[in-house]
CSV table of C-alpha atoms in Angstrom, one decimal:
chain,number,residue,atom,x,y,z
M,1217,MET,CA,-8.9,35.2,-53.5
M,1218,VAL,CA,-9.5,33.4,-50.0
M,1219,ALA,CA,-13.2,32.1,-51.6
M,1220,ASP,CA,-10.9,30.4,-54.2
M,1221,ALA,CA,-8.5,29.9,-52.2
M,1222,MET,CA,-10.8,27.9,-49.9
M,1223,GLU,CA,-12.7,26.4,-53.3
M,1224,LEU,CA,-9.6,24.6,-54.1
M,1225,ALA,CA,-8.9,23.4,-50.4
M,1226,THR,CA,-11.8,21.8,-50.0
M,1227,ARG,CA,-11.7,20.1,-53.4
M,1228,ALA,CA,-8.2,18.8,-52.3
M,1229,LEU,CA,-9.6,17.7,-49.2
M,1230,LEU,CA,-12.5,15.7,-50.9
M,1231,GLU,CA,-10.6,14.8,-53.6
M,1232,ALA,CA,-6.8,13.9,-51.8
M,1233,ASN,CA,-6.2,15.7,-54.5
M,1234,LEU,CA,-2.5,16.8,-54.1
M,1235,GLY,CA,-2.5,19.1,-57.2
M,1236,LEU,CA,-4.6,21.0,-55.7
M,1237,ALA,CA,-3.1,21.5,-52.6
M,1238,GLU,CA,-0.3,22.3,-54.0
M,1239,GLN,CA,-2.0,25.2,-55.5
M,1240,VAL,CA,-3.9,26.8,-52.5
M,1241,ILE,CA,-0.2,26.4,-50.4
M,1242,THR,CA,2.0,28.3,-53.5
M,1243,GLY,CA,-1.2,31.2,-53.5
M,1244,ASP,CA,-0.6,31.7,-50.0
M,1245,GLU,CA,2.0,34.6,-50.6
M,1246,ARG,CA,-0.2,36.4,-52.9
M,1247,ILE,CA,-3.2,37.0,-50.3
M,1248,ASP,CA,0.2,38.3,-47.6
M,1249,ASP,CA,1.5,40.0,-49.6
M,1250,ALA,CA,-2.5,41.4,-50.8
M,1251,ARG,CA,-2.7,42.6,-47.2
M,1252,SER,CA,0.3,44.0,-46.3
M,1253,ALA,CA,0.0,46.3,-49.9
M,1254,CYS,CA,-3.6,47.1,-48.1
M,1255,GLU,CA,-2.0,47.7,-44.4
M,1256,GLU,CA,1.0,49.6,-45.9
M,1257,GLN,CA,-1.6,52.0,-48.0
M,1258,ALA,CA,-3.7,52.6,-45.2
M,1259,TYR,CA,-0.6,53.7,-42.9
M,1260,ALA,CA,0.4,55.6,-45.9
M,1261,LEU,CA,-3.3,57.1,-45.4
M,1262,LEU,CA,-3.6,57.6,-41.7
M,1263,ALA,CA,0.3,59.4,-41.7
M,1264,LEU,CA,-0.3,61.4,-44.3
M,1265,GLN,CA,-3.4,62.2,-44.5
M,1266,ALA,CA,-5.4,62.4,-41.5
M,1267,PRO,CA,-8.8,61.2,-42.1
M,1268,VAL,CA,-12.1,62.0,-39.9
M,1269,ALA,CA,-15.2,60.2,-40.3
M,1270,THR,CA,-16.6,58.4,-42.7
M,1271,ASP,CA,-13.0,58.2,-44.0
M,1272,LEU,CA,-11.1,56.9,-41.4
M,1273,ARG,CA,-13.4,54.2,-40.5
M,1274,THR,CA,-13.0,53.3,-43.8
M,1275,VAL,CA,-9.2,53.4,-43.8
M,1276,LEU,CA,-9.5,51.8,-39.8
M,1277,ALA,CA,-12.3,49.1,-41.5
M,1278,ALA,CA,-9.7,48.1,-44.6
M,1279,ILE,CA,-7.1,47.0,-41.8
M,1280,HIS,CA,-9.2,45.1,-39.9
M,1281,ALA,CA,-10.9,43.6,-43.1
M,1282,ALA,CA,-7.6,42.8,-44.7
M,1283,GLU,CA,-6.3,40.9,-41.2
M,1284,SER,CA,-9.6,38.9,-41.8
M,1285,LEU,CA,-9.1,38.2,-45.4
M,1286,GLU,CA,-5.4,36.9,-44.2
M,1287,ARG,CA,-7.2,34.7,-42.3
M,1288,MET,CA,-8.9,33.0,-44.2
M,1289,GLY,CA,-6.2,32.1,-46.7
M,1290,ASP,CA,-4.7,30.8,-43.5
M,1291,LEU,CA,-6.9,28.6,-42.7
M,1292,ALA,CA,-7.6,27.1,-46.4
M,1293,LEU,CA,-4.3,26.5,-46.4
M,1294,HIS,CA,-4.6,24.3,-42.9
M,1295,VAL,CA,-7.6,22.5,-44.9
M,1296,ALA,CA,-5.0,22.4,-48.0
M,1297,LYS,CA,-1.8,21.0,-46.0
M,1298,ALA,CA,-4.0,18.4,-43.8
M,1299,ALA,CA,-4.5,17.3,-48.0
M,1300,ARG,CA,-1.5,16.7,-48.6
M,1301,ARG,CA,0.0,15.5,-45.4
M,1302,ARG,CA,-2.6,12.4,-46.0
M,1303,HIS,CA,-1.3,12.1,-49.8
M,1304,PRO,CA,-2.5,9.9,-51.3
M,1305,ALA,CA,-5.1,8.7,-48.4
M,1306,PRO,CA,-8.1,10.4,-47.5
M,1307,VAL,CA,-7.8,13.1,-44.6
M,1308,LEU,CA,-11.7,12.1,-44.0
M,1309,PRO,CA,-13.5,9.5,-43.0
M,1310,GLU,CA,-16.3,8.8,-46.1
M,1311,PRO,CA,-19.5,8.8,-43.7
M,1312,VAL,CA,-18.0,13.1,-42.6
M,1313,ASN,CA,-17.2,13.5,-46.3
M,1314,ARG,CA,-21.0,15.4,-47.4
M,1315,TYR,CA,-21.1,17.7,-43.8
M,1316,PHE,CA,-17.3,19.2,-44.8
M,1317,ALA,CA,-18.4,19.7,-48.8
M,1318,GLU,CA,-21.6,21.2,-47.4
M,1319,MET,CA,-19.1,23.5,-45.5
M,1320,GLY,CA,-16.6,23.9,-48.2
M,1321,ARG,CA,-20.3,25.4,-50.0
M,1322,VAL,CA,-20.7,27.9,-47.4
M,1323,ALA,CA,-17.7,28.6,-46.9
M,1324,VAL,CA,-17.3,30.0,-49.9
M,1325,GLN,CA,-20.1,31.6,-50.1
M,1326,LEU,CA,-19.8,33.6,-47.4
M,1327,ALA,CA,-17.0,34.9,-48.5
M,1328,ARG,CA,-17.7,35.8,-52.0
M,1329,ARG,CA,-20.3,37.3,-50.1
M,1330,ALA,CA,-18.1,38.9,-48.2
M,1331,GLU,CA,-16.3,40.3,-51.1
M,1332,GLU,CA,-19.4,42.2,-52.7
M,1333,VAL,CA,-20.6,43.7,-49.8
M,1334,ILE,CA,-17.1,45.5,-49.7
M,1335,ARG,CA,-17.2,46.5,-52.9
M,1336,SER,CA,-21.7,47.3,-52.5
M,1337,GLN,CA,-21.7,49.1,-49.1
M,1338,ASP,CA,-24.8,47.4,-48.9
M,1339,VAL,CA,-25.3,47.3,-45.1
M,1340,ALA,CA,-28.8,44.6,-45.1
M,1341,ALA,CA,-26.2,42.1,-47.3
M,1342,ALA,CA,-23.5,42.8,-44.8
M,1343,ARG,CA,-26.0,42.1,-41.7
M,1344,ALA,CA,-27.5,39.0,-44.0
M,1345,ILE,CA,-24.0,37.2,-44.1
M,1346,GLU,CA,-24.1,36.6,-39.9
M,1347,ASP,CA,-27.6,35.1,-39.9
M,1348,ALA,CA,-25.8,32.8,-42.8
M,1349,ASP,CA,-23.1,31.9,-40.8
M,1350,ASP,CA,-26.0,30.0,-38.5
M,1351,GLU,CA,-25.4,27.4,-40.9
M,1352,MET,CA,-21.8,26.7,-40.9
M,1353,ASP,CA,-22.3,26.6,-36.9
M,1354,ASP,CA,-25.4,24.1,-37.3
M,1355,LEU,CA,-23.0,22.0,-39.3
M,1356,HIS,CA,-20.1,22.4,-37.3
M,1357,ARG,CA,-22.1,21.6,-34.1
M,1358,HIS,CA,-24.0,18.6,-36.2
M,1359,LEU,CA,-20.1,17.2,-37.2
M,1360,PHE,CA,-18.9,17.8,-33.2
M,1361,THR,CA,-22.1,15.3,-32.2
M,1362,LEU,CA,-21.4,12.7,-35.1
M,1363,ILE,CA,-17.2,12.2,-34.0
M,1364,MET,CA,-18.7,12.0,-30.3
M,1365,ASN,CA,-21.0,9.7,-30.6
M,1366,LYS,CA,-20.0,5.9,-29.1
M,1367,GLU,CA,-20.8,4.8,-32.5
M,1368,TRP,CA,-17.9,6.6,-34.0
M,1369,GLU,CA,-15.8,4.0,-35.6
M,1370,HIS,CA,-12.6,5.7,-37.1
M,1371,GLY,CA,-10.8,6.2,-34.3
M,1372,VAL,CA,-9.0,9.2,-32.1
M,1373,ALA,CA,-7.0,10.5,-34.9
M,1374,SER,CA,-9.2,10.7,-37.1
M,1375,ALA,CA,-11.9,12.0,-34.9
M,1376,VAL,CA,-8.9,14.6,-34.4
M,1377,ASP,CA,-8.6,15.8,-38.2
M,1378,VAL,CA,-12.0,16.2,-37.9
M,1379,THR,CA,-12.3,18.1,-35.5
M,1380,LEU,CA,-9.7,21.0,-36.5
M,1381,LEU,CA,-11.2,20.3,-40.0
M,1382,GLY,CA,-14.5,21.5,-39.2
M,1383,ARG,CA,-13.1,24.3,-36.9
M,1384,PHE,CA,-11.0,25.4,-39.3
M,1385,TYR,CA,-14.2,26.1,-41.0
M,1386,GLU,CA,-16.2,27.7,-38.8
M,1387,ARG,CA,-12.8,30.3,-38.0
M,1388,TYR,CA,-13.5,30.8,-41.8
M,1389,ALA,CA,-16.5,31.7,-41.9
M,1390,ASP,CA,-16.5,33.9,-38.5
M,1391,HIS,CA,-14.0,35.6,-40.4
M,1392,ALA,CA,-16.2,36.5,-43.0
M,1393,VAL,CA,-18.5,37.9,-40.6
M,1394,SER,CA,-16.2,40.1,-39.0
M,1395,VAL,CA,-15.5,41.5,-42.7
M,1396,ALA,CA,-18.9,42.1,-43.3
M,1397,LYS,CA,-19.4,43.8,-39.7
M,1398,ARG,CA,-16.6,45.9,-40.5
M,1399,VAL,CA,-19.0,47.3,-43.7
M,1400,VAL,CA,-21.6,47.8,-41.5
M,1401,PHE,CA,-20.0,50.5,-39.5
M,1402,VAL,CA,-18.2,51.8,-42.2
M,1403,VAL,CA,-21.7,53.0,-43.8
M,1404,THR,CA,-23.2,53.8,-40.4
M,1405,GLY,CA,-20.9,54.2,-37.6
M,1406,ARG,CA,-21.9,52.2,-35.1
M,1407,MET,CA,-20.3,48.6,-34.9
M,1408,PRO,CA,-22.8,45.4,-35.3
M,1409,GLY,CA,-23.2,43.8,-31.6
M,1410,THR,CA,-21.9,46.1,-29.4
M,1411,VAL,CA,-24.3,48.7,-27.4
M,1412,SER,CA,-25.0,52.2,-28.2
M,1413,ASP,CA,-26.6,55.2,-26.6
M,1414,ASP,CA,-30.1,53.9,-27.8
M,1415,ASP,CA,-29.9,50.9,-26.2
M,1416,LEU,CA,-29.4,52.2,-22.9
């Protein structure tokens, strides 16, 4: 759901398409409902089944992943709302369109890979998502450099829009990485990025 939301939101942004923006905005409630249902089931399992070991890790990871996925939906929603707010005018100045097209592609790809990792529980694929996030970080940094350039001729308001939208895409990718890390935690019992006894 969140990959589709960002794909539509990116198209709405690049095409100044009000219909697509509205589709993302109205669809956000389904993502919120899915998170609520996931959390309710997880809390019921904690209360009624008292899971341990891998089962406990799975339940806890599901709670955190549901939160990250819901935030990804919210970030797609923010992109769609920006497209709606400026309609019929485009939000983005033409020179940054290609960056947002690429950021949208990377974001959707990361979300789809995170969805697959949840299903497959593939640790190597989960760890590869973090490496793929580097591409988003590079795009975000380059975008920021572009708007800070003294030759930027699209005004302050446009620079603010580009900055905020770039941040939405970057955070979206970070949440996809967070979901992947939770899968690694479920399978291995270790959260990536934390110090283990073996590291001491």
